[in-house]
């Protein structure tokens, strides 16, 4: 039945089938939750079940001090140059830091402290003041650990997590963009060991249905020992890298004022990789960004 048939009166000579009042209407178009946000909720639920508290990550702009220096990452480290990091022009620098803590960080990096000989370079505050887009949420972990060490009543054990955007000035490809979401877990307590780190990672991935894990020695400037985490992914029927982990170094923890018998274990992964696998995306652009065909 068309407008022309109605207007011309043609409809009078046509036979129509009986109207089916029980026919289901076409499903109306509706909104959808974004796959990344669905996986973020799953990870958040897992951390909450494990007794972790979410860190405040609502600051994409960070100082080099908290993003690198507080993590004992030396000022000449390649990750700190503009090829890997997005530095901010305005406001170009941060100037407000806990000065007694800053002095301890300077000493740890330059002449060394707490039994470590340091890196032996001339640490410059101007380098630490440079603002950037955070390259990892470990910068937030550093802020939280400093607060934990200096809170009224002193240190108490804690379990923190973060799931938020980080930015790296990297070559883009089908699985890497200049920004991605980092997932990070941190546990601070007296006498934690590498076994506690491995056990916690097993618990975390078990809740994702992953039980076959392998750990490979690795290097991070801020953790010692460090381990890359691999899992046998039943869906992909192969071993894949699922993250990185380690115990934060004393050269990072002691300048904060944490008691020397406190250890901090931590691990990290991304949100995009598990989401791409779960929903079968091969190109990360199908997951984020405008739907355009280049
Ligand atoms: C520049 O890229 C870094 C990112 C991202 C990453 C790597 C390390 C950390 C970290 C850390 C850390 C270490 C010590 C202390 C604190 C934090 C965080 C994110 C993923 C980490 N990766 C990653 O997420 N892989 C991954 C994770 C989960 C998954 O599926 C779930 C099991 C069901 C499948 C894959 C490994 C690779 O994708 C890697 O190529 C890319 N990595």
mmCIF file of C-alpha atoms and ligand atoms in Angstrom:
data_model
loop_
_atom_site.group_PDB
_atom_site.id
_atom_site.type_symbol
_atom_site.label_atom_id
_atom_site.label_comp_id
_atom_site.label_asym_id
_atom_site.label_seq_id
_atom_site.Cartn_x
_atom_site.Cartn_y
_atom_site.Cartn_z
ATOM 1 C CA UNK A 1 0.000 0.000 0.000
ATOM 2 C CA UNK A 2 1.633 3.271 -1.104
ATOM 3 C CA UNK A 3 0.750 6.972 -0.974
ATOM 4 C CA UNK A 4 0.117 6.970 -4.742
ATOM 5 C CA UNK A 5 -2.339 4.032 -4.444
ATOM 6 C CA UNK A 6 -4.218 5.909 -1.700
ATOM 7 C CA UNK A 7 -4.223 9.221 -3.609
ATOM 8 C CA UNK A 8 -5.327 7.728 -6.934
ATOM 9 C CA UNK A 9 -7.963 5.418 -5.413
ATOM 10 C CA UNK A 10 -6.172 2.459 -7.043
ATOM 11 C CA UNK A 11 -6.261 0.682 -3.663
ATOM 12 C CA UNK A 12 -10.006 0.018 -4.108
ATOM 13 C CA UNK A 13 -9.330 -2.502 -6.906
ATOM 14 C CA UNK A 14 -6.537 -4.341 -5.071
ATOM 15 C CA UNK A 15 -6.807 -7.370 -2.728
ATOM 16 C CA UNK A 16 -4.776 -7.143 0.487
ATOM 17 C CA UNK A 17 -3.998 -10.056 2.871
ATOM 18 C CA UNK A 18 -5.666 -9.829 6.315
ATOM 19 C CA UNK A 19 -3.761 -7.523 8.724
ATOM 20 C CA UNK A 20 -1.824 -9.644 11.227
ATOM 21 C CA UNK A 21 -2.193 -7.890 14.566
ATOM 22 C CA UNK A 22 0.062 -10.482 16.231
ATOM 23 C CA UNK A 23 3.063 -9.718 13.999
ATOM 24 C CA UNK A 24 6.069 -8.523 16.020
ATOM 25 C CA UNK A 25 7.270 -5.005 15.155
ATOM 26 C CA UNK A 26 10.839 -4.430 13.880
ATOM 27 C CA UNK A 27 13.172 -4.143 16.895
ATOM 28 C CA UNK A 28 13.746 -0.413 17.520
ATOM 29 C CA UNK A 29 17.343 0.842 17.251
ATOM 30 C CA UNK A 30 18.774 1.263 20.736
ATOM 31 C CA UNK A 31 21.988 2.167 22.545
ATOM 32 C CA UNK A 32 24.784 -0.302 23.367
ATOM 33 C CA UNK A 33 27.399 -0.400 26.094
ATOM 34 C CA UNK A 34 30.885 -0.006 24.629
ATOM 35 C CA UNK A 35 32.882 -3.292 24.769
ATOM 36 C CA UNK A 36 35.815 -1.522 26.508
ATOM 37 C CA UNK A 37 33.527 -0.246 29.246
ATOM 38 C CA UNK A 38 31.970 -3.692 29.674
ATOM 39 C CA UNK A 39 35.410 -5.273 30.158
ATOM 40 C CA UNK A 40 36.400 -2.388 32.472
ATOM 41 C CA UNK A 41 33.380 -3.213 34.653
ATOM 42 C CA UNK A 42 34.406 -6.890 34.702
ATOM 43 C CA UNK A 43 37.935 -6.030 35.820
ATOM 44 C CA UNK A 44 36.629 -3.535 38.389
ATOM 45 C CA UNK A 45 34.306 -6.224 39.816
ATOM 46 C CA UNK A 46 37.200 -8.696 40.083
ATOM 47 C CA UNK A 47 39.390 -6.179 41.942
ATOM 48 C CA UNK A 48 36.535 -5.228 44.292
ATOM 49 C CA UNK A 49 35.860 -8.919 45.033
ATOM 50 C CA UNK A 50 39.540 -9.274 45.926
ATOM 51 C CA UNK A 51 39.277 -6.376 48.399
ATOM 52 C CA UNK A 52 41.082 -3.749 46.313
ATOM 53 C CA UNK A 53 40.134 -0.043 46.428
ATOM 54 C CA UNK A 54 40.080 2.054 43.250
ATOM 55 C CA UNK A 55 42.728 4.786 42.974
ATOM 56 C CA UNK A 56 41.736 8.332 41.905
ATOM 57 C CA UNK A 57 43.045 8.437 38.310
ATOM 58 C CA UNK A 58 41.246 11.598 37.129
ATOM 59 C CA UNK A 59 44.418 13.422 36.091
ATOM 60 C CA UNK A 60 45.718 12.649 32.614
ATOM 61 C CA UNK A 61 48.294 15.432 33.037
ATOM 62 C CA UNK A 62 51.062 14.422 35.429
ATOM 63 C CA UNK A 63 54.489 15.794 36.411
ATOM 64 C CA UNK A 64 57.624 13.948 35.346
ATOM 65 C CA UNK A 65 58.346 13.770 39.066
ATOM 66 C CA UNK A 66 55.427 11.466 39.873
ATOM 67 C CA UNK A 67 55.475 9.686 36.511
ATOM 68 C CA UNK A 68 59.203 8.917 36.513
ATOM 69 C CA UNK A 69 61.412 10.317 39.323
ATOM 70 C CA UNK A 70 59.259 8.961 42.187
ATOM 71 C CA UNK A 71 59.514 5.557 40.468
ATOM 72 C CA UNK A 72 63.331 5.757 40.501
ATOM 73 C CA UNK A 73 63.349 6.044 36.702
ATOM 74 C CA UNK A 74 66.512 8.017 35.840
ATOM 75 C CA UNK A 75 66.187 11.359 34.033
ATOM 76 C CA UNK A 76 68.223 10.174 31.056
ATOM 77 C CA UNK A 77 66.075 7.021 30.560
ATOM 78 C CA UNK A 78 64.958 6.731 26.901
ATOM 79 C CA UNK A 79 61.281 6.411 27.941
ATOM 80 C CA UNK A 80 61.564 10.022 29.218
ATOM 81 C CA UNK A 81 62.252 11.649 25.869
ATOM 82 C CA UNK A 82 59.711 13.142 23.495
ATOM 83 C CA UNK A 83 59.859 10.117 21.185
ATOM 84 C CA UNK A 84 58.042 8.050 23.802
ATOM 85 C CA UNK A 85 56.290 10.643 25.953
ATOM 86 C CA UNK A 86 53.811 13.453 25.252
ATOM 87 C CA UNK A 87 55.119 16.525 27.111
ATOM 88 C CA UNK A 88 52.674 19.377 27.778
ATOM 89 C CA UNK A 89 53.349 22.955 26.614
ATOM 90 C CA UNK A 90 50.862 24.633 28.950
ATOM 91 C CA UNK A 91 51.083 24.376 31.882
ATOM 92 C CA UNK A 92 54.604 23.309 31.030
ATOM 93 C CA UNK A 93 55.681 22.552 34.560
ATOM 94 C CA UNK A 94 54.546 21.618 38.051
ATOM 95 C CA UNK A 95 56.279 23.302 40.977
ATOM 96 C CA UNK A 96 54.446 22.008 44.050
ATOM 97 C CA UNK A 97 56.055 18.893 45.507
ATOM 98 C CA UNK A 98 56.683 17.705 49.086
ATOM 99 C CA UNK A 99 60.174 19.232 49.285
ATOM 100 C CA UNK A 100 61.595 16.858 51.928
ATOM 101 C CA UNK A 101 60.460 13.908 49.776
ATOM 102 C CA UNK A 102 61.842 15.538 46.631
ATOM 103 C CA UNK A 103 65.251 15.900 48.333
ATOM 104 C CA UNK A 104 65.247 12.180 49.214
ATOM 105 C CA UNK A 105 64.369 11.271 45.603
ATOM 106 C CA UNK A 106 67.192 13.518 44.363
ATOM 107 C CA UNK A 107 69.663 11.795 46.705
ATOM 108 C CA UNK A 108 68.465 8.298 45.760
ATOM 109 C CA UNK A 109 68.937 9.080 42.044
ATOM 110 C CA UNK A 110 72.284 10.888 42.348
ATOM 111 C CA UNK A 111 74.630 9.741 45.135
ATOM 112 C CA UNK A 112 72.391 6.901 46.310
ATOM 113 C CA UNK A 113 70.867 6.087 49.698
ATOM 114 C CA UNK A 114 69.598 3.187 51.815
ATOM 115 C CA UNK A 115 72.531 1.006 50.774
ATOM 116 C CA UNK A 116 72.021 1.664 47.023
ATOM 117 C CA UNK A 117 74.725 3.527 45.127
ATOM 118 C CA UNK A 118 72.175 5.347 42.963
ATOM 119 C CA UNK A 119 72.682 6.254 39.312
ATOM 120 C CA UNK A 120 75.492 8.761 39.920
ATOM 121 C CA UNK A 121 74.117 11.571 37.743
ATOM 122 C CA UNK A 122 73.336 15.209 38.481
ATOM 123 C CA UNK A 123 69.557 15.069 39.165
ATOM 124 C CA UNK A 124 67.795 18.268 37.993
ATOM 125 C CA UNK A 125 64.530 19.554 39.451
ATOM 126 C CA UNK A 126 63.721 21.245 36.109
ATOM 127 C CA UNK A 127 63.482 17.780 34.529
ATOM 128 C CA UNK A 128 61.159 16.557 37.290
ATOM 129 C CA UNK A 129 58.909 19.625 36.903
ATOM 130 C CA UNK A 130 58.074 18.940 33.237
ATOM 131 C CA UNK A 131 54.388 18.139 32.745
ATOM 132 C CA UNK A 132 53.318 15.269 30.506
ATOM 133 C CA UNK A 133 50.431 12.991 29.686
ATOM 134 C CA UNK A 134 50.994 10.077 32.096
ATOM 135 C CA UNK A 135 52.636 7.115 30.419
ATOM 136 C CA UNK A 136 51.310 4.651 33.024
ATOM 137 C CA UNK A 137 48.886 4.623 35.941
ATOM 138 C CA UNK A 138 51.887 3.607 38.062
ATOM 139 C CA UNK A 139 52.291 7.371 38.540
ATOM 140 C CA UNK A 140 49.030 7.292 40.500
ATOM 141 C CA UNK A 141 50.257 4.245 42.431
ATOM 142 C CA UNK A 142 53.332 6.298 43.437
ATOM 143 C CA UNK A 143 51.113 9.137 44.701
ATOM 144 C CA UNK A 144 48.955 6.678 46.656
ATOM 145 C CA UNK A 145 51.954 4.919 48.217
ATOM 146 C CA UNK A 146 53.438 8.260 49.291
ATOM 147 C CA UNK A 147 50.112 9.173 50.924
ATOM 148 C CA UNK A 148 49.944 5.714 52.562
ATOM 149 C CA UNK A 149 53.407 6.177 54.070
ATOM 150 C CA UNK A 150 52.623 9.648 55.441
ATOM 151 C CA UNK A 151 48.996 9.306 56.554
ATOM 152 C CA UNK A 152 47.999 10.153 60.131
ATOM 153 C CA UNK A 153 48.655 7.102 62.307
ATOM 154 C CA UNK A 154 51.355 5.896 59.889
ATOM 155 C CA UNK A 155 51.508 3.065 57.364
ATOM 156 C CA UNK A 156 48.734 0.473 57.185
ATOM 157 C CA UNK A 157 48.529 -2.396 54.648
ATOM 158 C CA UNK A 158 46.531 -1.556 51.502
ATOM 159 C CA UNK A 159 45.338 -2.985 48.179
ATOM 160 C CA UNK A 160 44.782 -0.509 45.329
ATOM 161 C CA UNK A 161 43.777 -0.802 41.687
ATOM 162 C CA UNK A 162 43.434 1.524 38.711
ATOM 163 C CA UNK A 163 41.898 1.192 35.245
ATOM 164 C CA UNK A 164 42.357 4.316 33.159
ATOM 165 C CA UNK A 165 43.895 5.937 30.110
ATOM 166 C CA UNK A 166 47.621 6.295 29.596
ATOM 167 C CA UNK A 167 49.436 7.953 26.689
ATOM 168 C CA UNK A 168 52.579 6.957 24.795
ATOM 169 C CA UNK A 169 54.112 8.596 21.782
ATOM 170 C CA UNK A 170 54.480 5.311 19.951
ATOM 171 C CA UNK A 171 54.210 4.035 16.416
ATOM 172 C CA UNK A 172 50.584 3.239 15.690
ATOM 173 C CA UNK A 173 49.636 -0.148 14.264
ATOM 174 C CA UNK A 174 46.691 -2.560 14.204
ATOM 175 C CA UNK A 175 46.969 -3.251 17.930
ATOM 176 C CA UNK A 176 48.652 -0.126 19.313
ATOM 177 C CA UNK A 177 47.313 3.434 19.590
ATOM 178 C CA UNK A 178 48.914 6.461 21.248
ATOM 179 C CA UNK A 179 46.530 5.993 24.141
ATOM 180 C CA UNK A 180 45.275 2.871 25.855
ATOM 181 C CA UNK A 181 43.821 1.850 29.201
ATOM 182 C CA UNK A 182 46.171 0.404 31.781
ATOM 183 C CA UNK A 183 44.861 -2.003 34.412
ATOM 184 C CA UNK A 184 47.068 -2.074 37.536
ATOM 185 C CA UNK A 185 46.926 -3.859 40.896
ATOM 186 C CA UNK A 186 49.084 -2.904 43.891
ATOM 187 C CA UNK A 187 49.414 -4.568 47.342
ATOM 188 C CA UNK A 188 51.458 -2.994 50.168
ATOM 189 C CA UNK A 189 52.076 -5.035 53.338
ATOM 190 C CA UNK A 190 54.822 -6.176 55.706
ATOM 191 C CA UNK A 191 56.945 -9.057 54.413
ATOM 192 C CA UNK A 192 55.319 -9.609 50.984
ATOM 193 C CA UNK A 193 57.351 -11.870 48.679
ATOM 194 C CA UNK A 194 57.554 -12.820 45.005
ATOM 195 C CA UNK A 195 55.365 -15.819 45.954
ATOM 196 C CA UNK A 196 52.636 -13.425 47.113
ATOM 197 C CA UNK A 197 52.884 -11.594 43.781
ATOM 198 C CA UNK A 198 52.611 -14.838 41.784
ATOM 199 C CA UNK A 199 49.736 -16.087 43.951
ATOM 200 C CA UNK A 200 47.827 -12.815 43.642
ATOM 201 C CA UNK A 201 48.259 -12.825 39.844
ATOM 202 C CA UNK A 202 47.004 -16.432 39.724
ATOM 203 C CA UNK A 203 43.915 -15.420 41.731
ATOM 204 C CA UNK A 204 43.264 -12.418 39.469
ATOM 205 C CA UNK A 205 43.519 -14.331 36.193
ATOM 206 C CA UNK A 206 41.583 -17.325 37.575
ATOM 207 C CA UNK A 207 38.589 -15.009 37.849
ATOM 208 C CA UNK A 208 39.008 -14.359 34.114
ATOM 209 C CA UNK A 209 38.939 -18.087 33.396
ATOM 210 C CA UNK A 210 42.693 -18.222 32.850
ATOM 211 C CA UNK A 211 44.548 -20.835 34.959
ATOM 212 C CA UNK A 212 47.670 -21.713 32.947
ATOM 213 C CA UNK A 213 50.226 -18.988 33.630
ATOM 214 C CA UNK A 214 53.965 -18.743 32.990
ATOM 215 C CA UNK A 215 56.304 -16.083 34.370
ATOM 216 C CA UNK A 216 59.441 -14.867 32.599
ATOM 217 C CA UNK A 217 62.150 -12.689 34.188
ATOM 218 C CA UNK A 218 61.995 -9.129 32.851
ATOM 219 C CA UNK A 219 63.277 -5.618 33.624
ATOM 220 C CA UNK A 220 61.436 -2.481 34.765
ATOM 221 C CA UNK A 221 63.305 0.554 36.195
ATOM 222 C CA UNK A 222 60.983 0.589 39.209
ATOM 223 C CA UNK A 223 60.570 -3.087 40.080
ATOM 224 C CA UNK A 224 63.078 -5.767 41.087
ATOM 225 C CA UNK A 225 62.536 -8.599 40.433
ATOM 226 C CA UNK A 226 60.208 -8.088 37.477
ATOM 227 C CA UNK A 227 58.284 -10.711 35.516
ATOM 228 C CA UNK A 228 56.414 -10.810 32.238
ATOM 229 C CA UNK A 229 53.196 -12.804 32.549
ATOM 230 C CA UNK A 230 52.081 -15.274 29.869
ATOM 231 C CA UNK A 231 48.961 -17.397 29.734
ATOM 232 C CA UNK A 232 47.735 -20.259 27.606
ATOM 233 C CA UNK A 233 44.581 -18.783 26.132
ATOM 234 C CA UNK A 234 42.120 -21.692 25.482
ATOM 235 C CA UNK A 235 40.103 -19.611 22.982
ATOM 236 C CA UNK A 236 43.187 -18.768 20.889
ATOM 237 C CA UNK A 237 44.790 -22.156 21.652
ATOM 238 C CA UNK A 238 48.180 -20.509 22.147
ATOM 239 C CA UNK A 239 50.399 -18.807 24.744
ATOM 240 C CA UNK A 240 50.043 -15.000 24.823
ATOM 241 C CA UNK A 241 51.626 -12.217 26.842
ATOM 242 C CA UNK A 242 49.075 -10.908 29.348
ATOM 243 C CA UNK A 243 51.016 -8.369 31.370
ATOM 244 C CA UNK A 244 54.020 -7.378 33.462
ATOM 245 C CA UNK A 245 54.682 -7.308 37.203
ATOM 246 C CA UNK A 246 57.221 -6.929 39.985
ATOM 247 C CA UNK A 247 58.115 -5.738 43.477
ATOM 248 C CA UNK A 248 58.720 -1.973 43.694
ATOM 249 C CA UNK A 249 62.375 -1.245 44.467
ATOM 250 C CA UNK A 250 63.547 0.020 47.890
ATOM 251 C CA UNK A 251 65.025 3.061 46.077
ATOM 252 C CA UNK A 252 61.404 3.945 45.191
ATOM 253 C CA UNK A 253 59.716 2.990 48.482
ATOM 254 C CA UNK A 254 62.148 4.179 51.152
ATOM 255 C CA UNK A 255 62.325 7.863 50.029
ATOM 256 C CA UNK A 256 58.498 7.886 50.428
ATOM 257 C CA UNK A 257 58.912 7.035 54.098
ATOM 258 C CA UNK A 258 57.475 3.494 53.939
ATOM 259 C CA UNK A 259 58.840 1.278 56.744
ATOM 260 C CA UNK A 260 61.793 -0.832 55.506
ATOM 261 C CA UNK A 261 59.920 -4.102 56.249
ATOM 262 C CA UNK A 262 57.040 -3.132 53.929
ATOM 263 C CA UNK A 263 57.056 -4.651 50.434
ATOM 264 C CA UNK A 264 54.835 -3.623 47.534
ATOM 265 C CA UNK A 265 53.860 -6.072 44.788
ATOM 266 C CA UNK A 266 52.225 -4.832 41.582
ATOM 267 C CA UNK A 267 51.159 -5.995 38.162
ATOM 268 C CA UNK A 268 49.698 -4.418 35.021
ATOM 269 C CA UNK A 269 47.948 -5.235 31.785
ATOM 270 C CA UNK A 270 45.869 -3.363 29.231
ATOM 271 C CA UNK A 271 42.106 -3.185 28.718
ATOM 272 C CA UNK A 272 42.221 -3.144 24.915
ATOM 273 C CA UNK A 273 43.983 -6.466 24.385
ATOM 274 C CA UNK A 274 41.547 -8.613 26.414
ATOM 275 C CA UNK A 275 38.603 -6.716 24.912
ATOM 276 C CA UNK A 276 39.838 -7.294 21.354
ATOM 277 C CA UNK A 277 40.253 -10.988 22.099
ATOM 278 C CA UNK A 278 36.910 -11.326 23.881
ATOM 279 C CA UNK A 279 34.941 -9.597 21.101
ATOM 280 C CA UNK A 280 37.059 -10.815 18.183
ATOM 281 C CA UNK A 281 38.433 -7.455 17.006
ATOM 282 C CA UNK A 282 41.578 -7.729 14.870
ATOM 283 C CA UNK A 283 42.114 -4.011 14.435
ATOM 284 C CA UNK A 284 42.047 -1.726 17.453
ATOM 285 C CA UNK A 285 40.443 0.995 15.291
ATOM 286 C CA UNK A 286 37.310 -1.133 15.101
ATOM 287 C CA UNK A 287 37.225 -0.868 18.884
ATOM 288 C CA UNK A 288 37.904 2.852 19.377
ATOM 289 C CA UNK A 289 37.789 6.041 17.390
ATOM 290 C CA UNK A 290 35.364 7.221 14.666
ATOM 291 C CA UNK A 291 34.003 4.629 12.227
ATOM 292 C CA UNK A 292 35.940 5.765 9.153
ATOM 293 C CA UNK A 293 37.607 3.718 6.428
ATOM 294 C CA UNK A 294 41.027 5.142 5.714
HETATM 295 C C1 LIG B 1 53.196 -0.469 25.673
HETATM 296 O O1 LIG B 1 52.327 -1.580 25.728
HETATM 297 C C2 LIG B 1 52.054 -1.976 27.032
HETATM 298 C C3 LIG B 1 50.846 -2.841 26.912
HETATM 299 C C4 LIG B 1 50.055 -3.185 28.141
HETATM 300 C C5 LIG B 1 50.730 -3.148 29.442
HETATM 301 C C6 LIG B 1 51.959 -3.738 29.663
HETATM 302 C C7 LIG B 1 52.523 -3.671 30.938
HETATM 303 C C8 LIG B 1 51.844 -3.021 31.969
HETATM 304 C C9 LIG B 1 52.409 -2.966 33.269
HETATM 305 C C10 LIG B 1 52.860 -2.936 34.347
HETATM 306 C C11 LIG B 1 53.394 -2.883 35.675
HETATM 307 C C12 LIG B 1 54.556 -3.606 35.957
HETATM 308 C C13 LIG B 1 55.066 -3.567 37.237
HETATM 309 C C14 LIG B 1 54.436 -2.812 38.241
HETATM 310 C C15 LIG B 1 53.284 -2.086 37.924
HETATM 311 C C16 LIG B 1 52.753 -2.124 36.654
HETATM 312 C C17 LIG B 1 50.598 -2.437 31.734
HETATM 313 C C18 LIG B 1 50.053 -2.505 30.465
HETATM 314 C C19 LIG B 1 49.883 -4.570 27.481
HETATM 315 C C20 LIG B 1 50.018 -5.749 28.307
HETATM 316 N N1 LIG B 1 49.520 -6.914 27.599
HETATM 317 C C21 LIG B 1 48.202 -7.303 27.751
HETATM 318 O O2 LIG B 1 47.404 -6.604 28.365
HETATM 319 N N2 LIG B 1 47.868 -8.501 27.212
HETATM 320 C C22 LIG B 1 46.684 -9.197 27.474
HETATM 321 C C23 LIG B 1 45.993 -9.090 28.686
HETATM 322 C C24 LIG B 1 44.849 -9.849 28.906
HETATM 323 C C25 LIG B 1 44.397 -10.705 27.888
HETATM 324 O O3 LIG B 1 43.256 -11.458 28.016
HETATM 325 C C26 LIG B 1 42.823 -11.795 29.334
HETATM 326 C C27 LIG B 1 43.286 -12.985 29.867
HETATM 327 C C28 LIG B 1 41.834 -12.888 29.355
HETATM 328 C C29 LIG B 1 45.082 -10.822 26.687
HETATM 329 C C30 LIG B 1 46.221 -10.060 26.480
HETATM 330 C C31 LIG B 1 50.529 -7.647 26.848
HETATM 331 C C32 LIG B 1 50.659 -7.229 25.404
HETATM 332 O O4 LIG B 1 49.378 -6.901 24.872
HETATM 333 C C33 LIG B 1 51.603 -6.051 25.121
HETATM 334 O O5 LIG B 1 51.984 -6.178 23.783
HETATM 335 C C34 LIG B 1 51.014 -4.682 25.295
HETATM 336 N N3 LIG B 1 51.047 -4.273 26.638
#
